[in-house]
Coordinates of C-alpha atoms and ligand atoms in Angstrom, one line a residue:
M1 CA -48.9 52.4 -13.9
N2 CA -50.9 55.5 -12.9
T3 CA -51.6 58.1 -15.6
E4 CA -49.6 61.0 -14.3
C5 CA -48.3 63.3 -17.1
F6 CA -44.8 62.5 -18.1
D7 CA -42.5 65.1 -19.6
I8 CA -41.2 62.6 -22.0
I9 CA -42.5 59.1 -22.9
I10 CA -40.1 56.9 -24.9
V11 CA -41.6 53.9 -26.5
G12 CA -38.8 51.3 -26.9
T13 CA -35.9 50.1 -24.9
G14 CA -33.4 49.2 -27.7
A15 CA -30.2 51.1 -28.4
S16 CA -32.1 54.3 -29.5
G17 CA -34.6 54.4 -26.6
L18 CA -32.0 53.6 -23.9
T19 CA -29.6 56.2 -25.3
L20 CA -32.2 58.9 -25.5
A21 CA -33.4 58.2 -21.9
L22 CA -29.9 58.5 -20.6
E23 CA -28.9 61.5 -22.6
L24 CA -32.1 63.3 -21.5
S25 CA -31.8 62.5 -17.9
E26 CA -28.1 63.6 -17.9
Q27 CA -28.5 66.7 -19.9
I28 CA -31.7 67.9 -18.1
Q29 CA -30.3 67.0 -14.7
A30 CA -27.2 68.9 -15.4
K31 CA -29.1 72.0 -16.5
T32 CA -32.1 72.3 -14.2
D33 CA -32.7 72.7 -10.5
S34 CA -33.0 69.4 -8.6
D35 CA -36.7 70.0 -7.9
D36 CA -37.4 70.5 -11.6
V37 CA -36.1 67.2 -12.9
P38 CA -38.3 66.0 -15.8
Q39 CA -40.0 62.7 -15.5
I40 CA -39.3 60.1 -18.2
A41 CA -41.3 57.0 -18.9
L42 CA -39.4 54.2 -20.8
I43 CA -41.8 51.6 -22.2
S44 CA -41.3 48.2 -23.7
K45 CA -44.0 45.8 -24.9
G46 CA -42.1 42.7 -23.7
P47 CA -39.3 42.0 -21.3
I48 CA -37.2 45.1 -20.9
L49 CA -34.3 44.3 -23.3
E50 CA -36.2 42.2 -25.9
G51 CA -35.7 43.8 -29.3
S52 CA -33.2 43.7 -32.2
T53 CA -30.5 45.5 -30.3
L54 CA -30.1 42.6 -27.9
Y55 CA -29.2 40.3 -30.8
A56 CA -26.9 42.6 -32.7
Q57 CA -23.7 40.7 -33.5
G58 CA -21.3 42.4 -35.9
G59 CA -20.7 45.7 -34.2
I60 CA -20.9 49.5 -34.6
A61 CA -19.3 51.3 -37.6
A62 CA -17.2 54.4 -36.9
V63 CA -13.9 55.9 -38.0
L64 CA -11.7 55.1 -35.0
D65 CA -8.4 54.2 -36.7
E66 CA -7.4 57.6 -38.0
N67 CA -4.1 56.3 -39.4
N68 CA -5.8 54.0 -41.9
D69 CA -9.4 55.3 -42.2
T70 CA -11.1 58.6 -42.9
I71 CA -14.6 60.1 -42.4
A72 CA -14.6 60.7 -46.2
S73 CA -14.1 57.0 -46.8
H74 CA -16.9 55.9 -44.4
I75 CA -19.2 58.5 -46.1
N76 CA -18.2 57.3 -49.5
D77 CA -18.9 53.6 -48.6
T78 CA -22.3 54.5 -47.1
L79 CA -23.3 56.4 -50.2
N80 CA -22.1 53.5 -52.5
A81 CA -24.1 51.0 -50.5
G82 CA -27.2 53.3 -50.6
A83 CA -27.3 53.1 -54.4
G84 CA -27.9 56.8 -55.0
L85 CA -30.6 57.5 -52.4
C86 CA -28.7 58.4 -49.2
H87 CA -29.3 61.9 -48.1
L88 CA -25.8 63.5 -47.9
D89 CA -26.7 65.7 -45.0
S90 CA -27.8 62.8 -42.9
V91 CA -24.8 60.6 -43.9
E92 CA -22.3 63.4 -43.0
F93 CA -24.2 64.2 -39.8
T94 CA -24.1 60.6 -38.6
I95 CA -20.6 59.6 -39.6
E96 CA -19.0 62.8 -38.3
R97 CA -20.4 62.0 -34.9
G98 CA -19.3 58.3 -34.9
K99 CA -16.2 58.6 -32.8
E100 CA -18.0 60.8 -30.1
A101 CA -20.9 58.3 -30.0
I102 CA -18.6 55.3 -29.4
Q103 CA -16.7 57.2 -26.7
W104 CA -20.0 58.0 -25.0
V105 CA -20.8 54.3 -25.0
I106 CA -17.4 53.4 -23.6
D107 CA -17.8 56.0 -20.9
K108 CA -21.0 54.3 -19.9
G109 CA -19.0 51.2 -19.1
V110 CA -19.5 49.1 -22.3
D111 CA -16.4 47.1 -23.1
F112 CA -15.4 46.1 -26.7
S113 CA -13.0 43.4 -28.0
R114 CA -9.3 44.2 -28.1
E115 CA -6.5 43.2 -30.4
D116 CA -4.5 40.2 -29.2
K117 CA -2.2 41.2 -26.3
S118 CA -2.9 44.9 -26.7
D119 CA -5.2 47.6 -25.4
E120 CA -6.2 48.7 -28.9
Y121 CA -9.8 47.9 -29.9
H122 CA -10.1 45.2 -32.5
L123 CA -11.9 46.5 -35.6
T124 CA -13.6 44.1 -37.9
R125 CA -14.8 44.4 -41.5
E126 CA -18.2 43.9 -43.1
G127 CA -19.8 44.1 -46.5
G128 CA -19.5 47.5 -48.3
H129 CA -16.8 48.8 -45.9
S130 CA -13.5 49.5 -47.6
Q131 CA -11.7 49.6 -44.2
R132 CA -11.7 47.8 -40.9
R133 CA -14.0 50.1 -38.9
V134 CA -16.5 48.0 -37.0
I135 CA -16.0 48.0 -33.2
H136 CA -17.6 45.0 -31.5
A137 CA -17.9 43.0 -28.3
A138 CA -16.9 39.6 -29.9
D139 CA -20.1 38.5 -31.7
A140 CA -22.6 39.8 -29.1
T141 CA -22.2 43.6 -29.4
G142 CA -25.9 44.3 -28.9
K143 CA -26.0 42.4 -25.6
A144 CA -23.0 44.2 -24.3
L145 CA -24.4 47.5 -25.4
S146 CA -28.0 47.1 -24.1
E147 CA -27.0 45.6 -20.8
G148 CA -24.4 48.3 -20.3
L149 CA -26.9 51.1 -21.1
L150 CA -29.7 49.6 -19.0
S151 CA -27.5 49.3 -15.9
Q152 CA -27.0 53.1 -16.2
V153 CA -30.7 53.8 -16.8
K154 CA -31.6 51.9 -13.7
K155 CA -29.5 54.3 -11.6
K156 CA -31.6 57.3 -12.8
P157 CA -34.4 58.1 -10.4
N158 CA -36.2 60.2 -13.0
I159 CA -36.5 57.3 -15.5
K160 CA -39.4 55.0 -14.8
L161 CA -39.3 51.6 -16.6
F162 CA -42.5 49.9 -17.7
E163 CA -42.2 46.4 -19.2
H164 CA -45.1 44.5 -20.8
H165 CA -46.9 47.7 -21.8
L166 CA -47.7 47.8 -25.5
A167 CA -48.3 51.2 -27.2
V168 CA -51.6 50.9 -29.1
D169 CA -52.0 54.4 -30.6
L170 CA -50.8 58.0 -30.4
I171 CA -53.2 60.5 -28.8
L172 CA -53.7 63.7 -30.7
S173 CA -54.8 66.9 -29.1
P174 CA -58.6 67.5 -29.3
H175 CA -57.7 71.2 -30.1
N176 CA -54.9 70.5 -32.6
T177 CA -54.8 67.3 -34.6
R178 CA -51.3 68.0 -35.6
Q179 CA -50.0 67.7 -32.0
C180 CA -49.3 64.5 -30.1
V181 CA -50.2 64.7 -26.5
G182 CA -49.7 61.1 -25.3
I183 CA -50.2 57.5 -26.0
Y184 CA -52.7 54.7 -25.3
L185 CA -50.9 51.8 -23.6
L186 CA -52.1 48.2 -23.2
D187 CA -50.9 46.5 -20.0
T188 CA -50.4 43.1 -21.5
H189 CA -50.7 41.3 -18.2
S190 CA -54.1 42.8 -17.2
N191 CA -55.2 43.5 -20.8
Q192 CA -56.4 47.0 -19.7
V193 CA -55.8 50.1 -21.9
I194 CA -54.7 53.3 -20.2
E195 CA -54.2 56.8 -21.6
V196 CA -50.8 58.3 -20.7
P197 CA -50.3 62.0 -21.2
A198 CA -46.9 63.3 -22.1
K199 CA -45.4 66.6 -23.3
I200 CA -43.2 64.8 -25.7
T201 CA -43.6 61.3 -27.2
V202 CA -40.8 59.4 -28.8
L203 CA -41.2 56.3 -31.0
A204 CA -38.1 54.1 -30.7
T205 CA -40.0 51.0 -31.6
G206 CA -37.5 49.3 -34.0
G207 CA -38.2 47.8 -37.4
A208 CA -40.8 45.7 -39.1
S209 CA -39.0 42.6 -40.5
K210 CA -41.6 40.3 -38.8
V211 CA -43.8 41.1 -41.8
Y212 CA -41.8 38.4 -43.5
L213 CA -42.0 34.7 -42.8
Y214 CA -38.3 34.2 -42.4
T215 CA -36.4 36.9 -40.5
S216 CA -33.4 37.4 -38.3
N217 CA -35.4 39.7 -36.0
P218 CA -37.0 38.9 -32.7
D219 CA -40.9 38.8 -32.4
S220 CA -41.0 42.4 -31.3
S221 CA -40.2 43.8 -34.8
T222 CA -43.8 44.3 -35.9
G223 CA -43.5 47.9 -37.2
D224 CA -45.8 49.3 -34.4
G225 CA -44.2 52.7 -34.5
I226 CA -44.5 53.0 -38.3
A227 CA -48.2 51.9 -38.2
M228 CA -49.1 54.2 -35.3
A229 CA -47.4 57.2 -36.9
W230 CA -49.1 56.5 -40.2
R231 CA -52.5 56.3 -38.5
A232 CA -51.8 59.6 -36.8
G233 CA -50.9 61.4 -40.0
C234 CA -47.1 61.1 -40.5
R235 CA -45.4 60.5 -43.8
I236 CA -43.6 57.2 -44.3
A237 CA -40.8 56.8 -46.8
N238 CA -38.9 54.2 -48.7
M239 CA -40.7 51.1 -47.4
E240 CA -39.8 49.1 -50.5
F241 CA -36.2 48.8 -49.2
N242 CA -36.4 46.0 -46.7
Q243 CA -33.0 44.5 -46.2
F244 CA -32.5 40.7 -46.4
H245 CA -29.4 39.6 -44.5
P246 CA -27.6 37.1 -46.7
T247 CA -26.7 34.6 -44.0
C248 CA -29.1 33.2 -41.4
L249 CA -28.7 29.7 -40.1
Y250 CA -30.6 27.1 -42.1
H251 CA -31.8 24.5 -39.7
P252 CA -35.4 23.3 -38.9
K253 CA -35.0 24.1 -35.3
A254 CA -33.0 27.4 -35.5
K255 CA -35.6 30.2 -35.3
S256 CA -34.1 33.6 -36.4
F257 CA -30.4 32.9 -35.8
L258 CA -28.1 35.2 -37.7
I259 CA -24.6 34.3 -38.9
S260 CA -22.8 37.6 -38.7
E261 CA -21.4 39.3 -41.7
A262 CA -18.2 39.7 -39.7
L263 CA -17.5 36.0 -40.5
R264 CA -17.2 37.1 -44.2
G265 CA -15.2 40.1 -42.9
E266 CA -12.7 37.7 -41.4
G267 CA -12.5 35.5 -44.5
A268 CA -15.5 33.1 -44.6
K269 CA -16.4 32.0 -48.2
L270 CA -19.9 31.4 -49.6
K271 CA -20.1 28.1 -51.5
L272 CA -22.7 26.0 -53.3
I273 CA -23.6 22.7 -51.6
N274 CA -21.1 21.0 -53.9
G275 CA -18.4 23.2 -52.4
T276 CA -18.0 25.6 -55.4
P277 CA -17.4 29.3 -54.5
F278 CA -19.7 31.7 -56.5
M279 CA -19.5 35.3 -55.3
H280 CA -16.7 36.1 -57.8
K281 CA -19.4 35.8 -60.6
F282 CA -21.5 38.6 -59.1
D283 CA -19.2 41.3 -57.8
E284 CA -15.4 41.9 -57.6
R285 CA -15.7 42.5 -53.9
E286 CA -17.0 38.9 -53.7
E287 CA -18.2 38.1 -50.1
L288 CA -17.7 41.7 -49.0
A289 CA -20.0 43.2 -51.6
P290 CA -23.0 45.1 -50.0
R291 CA -25.8 43.0 -48.7
D292 CA -28.3 43.6 -51.5
I293 CA -25.8 42.1 -54.0
V294 CA -24.9 39.1 -51.8
A295 CA -28.5 38.2 -50.9
Q296 CA -29.6 38.5 -54.5
A297 CA -26.6 36.3 -55.6
I298 CA -27.5 33.6 -53.0
D299 CA -31.2 33.7 -54.0
Y300 CA -30.2 33.4 -57.7
E301 CA -27.9 30.4 -57.0
M302 CA -30.4 28.6 -54.7
K303 CA -33.1 29.0 -57.5
R304 CA -30.7 27.9 -60.2
T305 CA -29.4 24.8 -58.4
G306 CA -32.7 24.0 -56.7
S307 CA -31.1 23.8 -53.3
D308 CA -32.6 25.0 -50.0
Y309 CA -29.5 26.7 -48.8
V310 CA -25.8 27.6 -49.5
Y311 CA -22.8 27.2 -47.3
L312 CA -20.8 29.7 -45.5
D313 CA -17.4 28.3 -44.7
I314 CA -14.9 29.7 -42.2
S315 CA -13.3 26.3 -41.3
H316 CA -10.0 27.2 -43.0
K317 CA -9.3 29.7 -40.1
P318 CA -7.6 28.4 -36.9
A319 CA -10.2 26.9 -34.5
E320 CA -9.0 29.2 -31.7
F321 CA -9.5 32.3 -33.8
I322 CA -13.0 31.2 -34.6
K323 CA -13.9 30.4 -31.0
D324 CA -12.4 33.7 -29.8
H325 CA -14.0 36.0 -32.3
F326 CA -17.4 34.2 -32.7
P327 CA -18.1 32.4 -29.4
T328 CA -21.9 32.9 -29.6
I329 CA -22.2 31.7 -33.2
Y330 CA -19.8 28.8 -32.5
Q331 CA -21.8 27.6 -29.4
R332 CA -25.2 28.1 -31.0
C333 CA -24.2 26.1 -34.2
L334 CA -22.8 23.4 -32.0
T335 CA -26.2 23.0 -30.3
F336 CA -27.5 22.1 -33.8
G337 CA -24.7 19.6 -34.4
I338 CA -22.6 22.0 -36.6
D339 CA -19.0 22.5 -35.6
I340 CA -18.0 25.6 -37.6
T341 CA -14.3 25.1 -36.9
S342 CA -14.4 22.0 -39.1
E343 CA -17.5 22.2 -41.4
P344 CA -19.4 24.8 -43.4
I345 CA -22.6 26.4 -42.1
P346 CA -25.9 26.0 -44.1
V347 CA -27.3 29.5 -44.6
V348 CA -30.2 31.3 -46.3
P349 CA -31.1 35.0 -46.6
A350 CA -33.8 36.4 -44.3
A351 CA -35.6 39.7 -43.7
H352 CA -33.3 41.8 -41.4
Y353 CA -33.7 45.5 -41.5
T354 CA -36.3 48.1 -42.4
C355 CA -34.5 50.9 -44.3
G356 CA -37.7 53.0 -44.7
G357 CA -39.8 54.4 -41.8
I358 CA -41.3 57.5 -40.2
M359 CA -39.9 60.6 -41.9
T360 CA -37.8 62.7 -39.5
N361 CA -35.4 65.6 -39.7
L362 CA -31.9 65.5 -38.3
D363 CA -33.3 66.2 -34.8
G364 CA -35.6 63.2 -35.0
Q365 CA -38.8 65.4 -35.3
T366 CA -41.7 63.9 -37.3
D367 CA -44.6 65.6 -39.1
L368 CA -46.5 65.9 -35.8
E369 CA -45.7 68.4 -33.1
N370 CA -44.2 66.9 -30.0
L371 CA -43.7 63.5 -31.7
F372 CA -40.1 62.2 -32.4
A373 CA -39.0 59.0 -34.0
I374 CA -35.5 57.5 -33.6
G375 CA -33.7 54.3 -34.5
E376 CA -34.9 51.7 -37.0
T377 CA -38.5 52.9 -37.0
A378 CA -37.3 56.3 -38.4
F379 CA -36.4 57.3 -41.9
T380 CA -33.5 59.8 -41.6
G381 CA -32.1 59.4 -45.2
L382 CA -29.0 57.7 -43.9
H383 CA -29.4 54.3 -45.6
G384 CA -30.8 55.1 -49.0
A385 CA -31.7 52.0 -51.0
N386 CA -29.5 49.7 -48.9
R387 CA -28.1 50.0 -45.3
M388 CA -24.4 49.3 -44.9
A389 CA -23.6 46.8 -42.2
S390 CA -23.2 48.2 -38.7
N391 CA -24.5 51.7 -39.6
S392 CA -27.7 51.0 -37.8
L393 CA -26.5 51.0 -34.2
L394 CA -24.5 54.1 -35.0
E395 CA -27.7 55.8 -36.3
C396 CA -29.5 54.8 -33.1
L397 CA -26.8 56.5 -30.9
V398 CA -26.3 59.6 -33.0
F399 CA -30.0 60.4 -33.5
A400 CA -30.9 59.7 -29.9
K401 CA -28.4 62.3 -28.9
A402 CA -29.7 64.8 -31.5
A403 CA -33.3 64.2 -30.4
A404 CA -32.2 64.7 -26.7
D405 CA -30.6 68.1 -27.6
K406 CA -33.8 69.2 -29.4
I407 CA -36.2 68.0 -26.7
K408 CA -34.2 69.6 -24.0
S409 CA -34.4 73.0 -25.8
Q410 CA -38.1 72.7 -26.3
L411 CA -39.5 71.1 -23.2
R412 CA -40.2 74.2 -21.2
Q413 CA -42.6 75.4 -24.0
Y414 CA -45.0 72.6 -23.5
Q415 CA -47.9 71.9 -21.1
C416 CA -49.6 68.6 -20.5
E417 CA -53.0 68.2 -22.0
P418 CA -55.3 68.1 -19.0
Q419 CA -58.0 65.8 -20.5
L420 CA -57.2 63.1 -22.9
P421 CA -60.0 61.2 -24.7
P422 CA -60.5 58.0 -22.7
W423 CA -60.0 54.6 -24.4
D424 CA -63.5 53.4 -25.3
D425 CA -64.1 49.6 -25.2
S426 CA -67.7 49.9 -24.2
R427 CA -69.0 48.3 -27.5
V428 CA -66.6 45.3 -27.7
T429 CA -66.7 41.8 -26.2
G430 CA -64.1 39.1 -25.5
S431 CA -63.4 37.0 -28.5
E432 CA -63.6 33.2 -28.9
E433 CA -62.2 33.4 -32.4
G434 CA -58.5 33.8 -31.7
V435 CA -57.8 31.4 -34.6
V436 CA -58.7 34.2 -37.0
V437 CA -55.8 36.3 -35.7
T438 CA -53.3 33.4 -35.8
H439 CA -54.3 32.4 -39.3
N440 CA -54.0 35.9 -40.6
W441 CA -50.6 36.4 -39.0
D442 CA -49.3 33.3 -40.9
E443 CA -51.0 34.2 -44.2
L444 CA -49.7 37.7 -44.2
R445 CA -46.1 36.8 -43.5
R446 CA -46.2 33.9 -46.0
F447 CA -47.5 36.0 -49.0
M448 CA -45.1 38.8 -48.1
W449 CA -42.2 36.3 -48.3
N450 CA -43.4 34.7 -51.5
Y451 CA -44.7 37.8 -53.4
V452 CA -42.8 40.8 -52.0
G453 CA -39.4 39.2 -51.1
I454 CA -35.9 39.5 -52.6
V455 CA -37.0 39.3 -56.2
R456 CA -40.3 41.0 -57.1
K457 CA -42.7 41.1 -60.1
N458 CA -45.6 43.4 -60.9
K459 CA -48.0 40.4 -60.9
R460 CA -46.9 39.2 -57.5
L461 CA -47.1 42.7 -56.0
L462 CA -50.7 43.0 -57.3
L463 CA -51.7 39.6 -55.8
A464 CA -50.1 40.7 -52.5
K465 CA -52.0 44.0 -52.6
Q466 CA -55.3 42.2 -53.1
R467 CA -54.6 39.9 -50.2
V468 CA -53.5 42.5 -47.8
Q469 CA -56.6 44.6 -48.5
L470 CA -58.8 41.6 -47.8
L471 CA -56.9 40.9 -44.6
Q472 CA -57.2 44.5 -43.5
R473 CA -61.0 44.4 -43.8
E474 CA -61.1 41.2 -41.7
I475 CA -58.7 42.7 -39.1
D476 CA -60.7 46.0 -38.9
D477 CA -63.9 44.1 -38.3
Y478 CA -62.3 42.0 -35.6
Y479 CA -60.8 45.1 -34.0
R480 CA -64.2 46.8 -33.9
Q481 CA -66.0 43.8 -32.4
Y482 CA -63.6 42.3 -29.8
L483 CA -61.4 43.4 -26.9
I484 CA -57.8 44.0 -28.0
N485 CA -54.8 41.9 -27.1
S486 CA -51.1 42.2 -28.2
D487 CA -51.5 39.6 -31.1
L488 CA -54.3 41.6 -32.6
I489 CA -52.6 45.0 -32.3
E490 CA -49.4 43.6 -33.8
L491 CA -51.3 42.0 -36.7
R492 CA -53.1 45.2 -37.4
N493 CA -49.8 47.0 -37.5
L494 CA -48.1 44.4 -39.7
A495 CA -51.0 44.6 -42.2
I496 CA -50.5 48.4 -42.4
V497 CA -46.7 48.0 -42.8
A498 CA -47.2 45.3 -45.5
E499 CA -49.5 47.6 -47.5
L500 CA -46.9 50.4 -47.2
I501 CA -44.2 48.1 -48.5
I502 CA -46.3 46.8 -51.4
N503 CA -47.5 50.3 -52.4
S504 CA -43.9 51.6 -52.3
A505 CA -42.6 48.7 -54.3
M506 CA -45.4 49.2 -56.9
K507 CA -44.4 52.9 -57.3
R508 CA -40.7 52.1 -57.9
K509 CA -40.6 50.9 -61.5
E510 CA -36.9 50.2 -61.6
S511 CA -34.4 48.0 -59.7
R512 CA -32.2 49.7 -57.1
G513 CA -30.5 48.5 -54.0
L514 CA -32.8 46.2 -52.0
H515 CA -35.7 46.6 -54.5
Y516 CA -35.2 44.2 -57.3
T517 CA -38.0 43.5 -59.8
L518 CA -37.9 41.3 -62.9
D519 CA -40.2 43.7 -64.7
Y520 CA -37.8 46.6 -64.5
P521 CA -34.4 45.0 -63.9
Y522 CA -32.3 48.2 -64.3
K523 CA -31.7 51.3 -62.4
D524 CA -33.5 54.4 -63.8
D525 CA -31.9 57.5 -62.5
N526 CA -33.9 59.8 -64.8
K527 CA -37.2 58.8 -63.1
F528 CA -36.4 57.3 -59.8
L529 CA -33.5 59.0 -58.2
N530 CA -35.8 60.0 -55.3
D531 CA -37.4 58.7 -52.2
T532 CA -40.8 57.0 -52.2
I533 CA -42.9 59.1 -49.9
L534 CA -46.3 57.9 -48.8
K535 CA -48.8 60.4 -47.3
P536 CA -51.7 59.2 -45.2
K537 CA -55.2 60.7 -45.8
N538 CA -55.0 62.7 -42.6
Y539 CA -51.6 64.2 -43.4
Q540 CA -51.6 68.0 -42.9
Q541 CA -48.7 70.0 -44.3
H542 CA -47.0 72.5 -42.0
Ligands
LIG1 P1 -35.0 47.7 -31.1 O1 -33.7 47.4 -30.5 O2 -35.6 46.7 -32.0 O3 -36.0 48.0 -29.9 C1 -37.4 48.2 -30.1 C2 -38.0 48.4 -28.8 O4 -39.3 48.9 -29.0 C3 -38.2 47.2 -27.9 O5 -37.9 47.6 -26.6 C4 -39.7 46.8 -28.1 O6 -40.2 46.2 -26.9 C5 -40.3 48.2 -28.2 N1 -41.5 48.3 -28.8 C6 -41.8 48.0 -30.1 N2 -43.2 48.2 -30.4 C7 -43.7 48.6 -29.2 C8 -45.0 48.9 -28.7 N3 -46.0 48.9 -29.6 N4 -45.2 49.3 -27.4 C9 -44.1 49.3 -26.6 N5 -42.9 48.9 -26.9 C10 -42.7 48.6 -28.2 N6 -27.0 46.7 -36.6 C11 -25.8 47.2 -36.4 O7 -25.5 48.4 -36.6 N7 -24.8 46.3 -36.1 C12 -25.0 45.0 -35.9 O8 -24.1 44.2 -35.6 C13 -26.3 44.5 -36.0 N8 -26.6 43.2 -35.9 C14 -27.9 42.8 -35.9 C15 -28.2 41.4 -35.6 C16 -29.5 41.0 -35.6 C17 -29.8 39.6 -35.3 C18 -30.6 41.9 -35.8 C19 -32.0 41.5 -35.7 C20 -30.3 43.2 -36.1 C21 -29.0 43.7 -36.2 N9 -28.6 45.0 -36.5 C22 -27.3 45.4 -36.3 C23 -29.7 46.0 -36.6 C24 -29.8 46.7 -35.3 O9 -29.6 45.8 -34.2 C25 -31.2 47.4 -35.1 O10 -31.5 48.1 -36.2 C26 -31.2 48.3 -33.9 O11 -30.8 47.5 -32.8 C27 -32.6 48.8 -33.7 O12 -32.6 49.5 -32.4 P2 -33.9 50.3 -32.0 O13 -33.6 50.9 -30.7 O14 -34.4 51.1 -33.1 O15 -35.0 49.1 -31.8
LIG2 C1 -24.2 41.2 -38.7 O1 -23.5 41.0 -37.7 O2 -24.0 40.6 -39.8 C2 -25.3 42.2 -38.6 C3 -24.7 43.6 -38.9 C4 -25.8 44.5 -39.2 O3 -26.9 44.2 -39.5 O4 -25.4 45.7 -39.3

């Protein structure tokens, strides 16, 4: 990759990054002369589609069946799931644009599942939704979405794709430390760092659920965007609300495999290992209560009965229905010897989604000039204290489009910074102590799971804080002494994210949504009906 100045550099090739790249290339091409087509760099740290989007199962929520559903109902369900903390403007903004976003995706050639013998799209149901409103491509919606969008991106000559390039840090202008002018990228094949100037930089780097030992997320979810933005001076909000998905496959060899909430939407029941259903004891919506309630109920029952898992059972449905609606889950479970058409699936909760993130406005703009954030890495106020199922892909699509509109209107105002501070590795050497990095990865994720998981306590949070601070000192020493590689950069970012989660959780002395603490087991609207906003030392107010 040479270091030409790009008009826009987008870090991340999930639903948000791909959508933004396409929207920008289309809108700008349509509005400018052909010799004035902006150059877009689209970056992924691993193989091009690797990220949460690729593994999304359930679908995308939007009001599509206007005979039986309304925007008001989708808004209301989202607000209910968010336990008082959703920003109404963001909720309305997103949900009102749902139908248009889905149509845009369909126009890009992405196909969704249909009703039997009909052209109508099949809409499924998930927790918190009072209506069937989740459009999906069987149980592999993310694969259909990302492959469809990528095939369009590849046709655009002004989008350059760079795989295996890891963004290390944002570059701030030497003349104005509130302005982002590019990014340092590590080529993970050559291990060289280059500085890439850009008029506009967009973080579309996904979530941070890898901070927990057990997660539904792929390895890429290390919170890099959140950590980079924090180091550069952006505010980060609501990091205590990390969502645990109630049902991930429990099997020693099944790394990160999700069992979609859509199974419960289609009638699957949660049972103890002796076969007794239990969700009726926790919520009248039973299996279709929002995720915070279902995950906490499973955690409670596992601790009460001393079992390592509970069962999710859909075997009462016809085998053909199961294979047709859930072909990926059926096949994957079969490889582990579980036939879901005739037996229950052992499941456990696992870290799934980062509701907090880099604070943005409704155009995706962050606290820094020329820096945007979209998708799971951003905090838009949509999800409040608990994201409702299938609202995330919708947020990716809607906010990518909004950011594209804003960028398009601003782009002509900006010049490229002619001289960026070069990456300086003159004082570091190659390391022969890689074991330190591996050990710290493991330790961090383990104490986050044990001390900052589904059920929290003051004492555990304090222990976690002491440990993360110790780890940060070790990581910083290591970072100063040795040449960087992707494991070290991701570990450094995870440690920052862990500290942000712990600090946010310590501030919230109540239980709400995804944050449940035994020391303050009740909601306290008088003191805590607000976001937890953390400001870095270098934060400068506008
Ligand atoms: P991602 O899709 O995670 O993409 C992040 C991108 O950033 C990747 O390309 C990665 O390589 C890149 N990146 C990260 N850091 C760097 C760096 N430092 N340098 C360079 N590149 C970097 N939501 C729904 O709405 N419906 C669902 O059905 C659904 N199912 C899900 C199932 C699973 C198993 C999981 C894990 C999540 C699911 N979600 C679902 C959540 C949803 O998939 C994600 O929130 C969403 O896909 C995030 O998209 P994104 O574009 O923000 O990030
Ligand atoms: C699932 O299919 O259960 C995941 C849906 C989501 O995370 O929105």
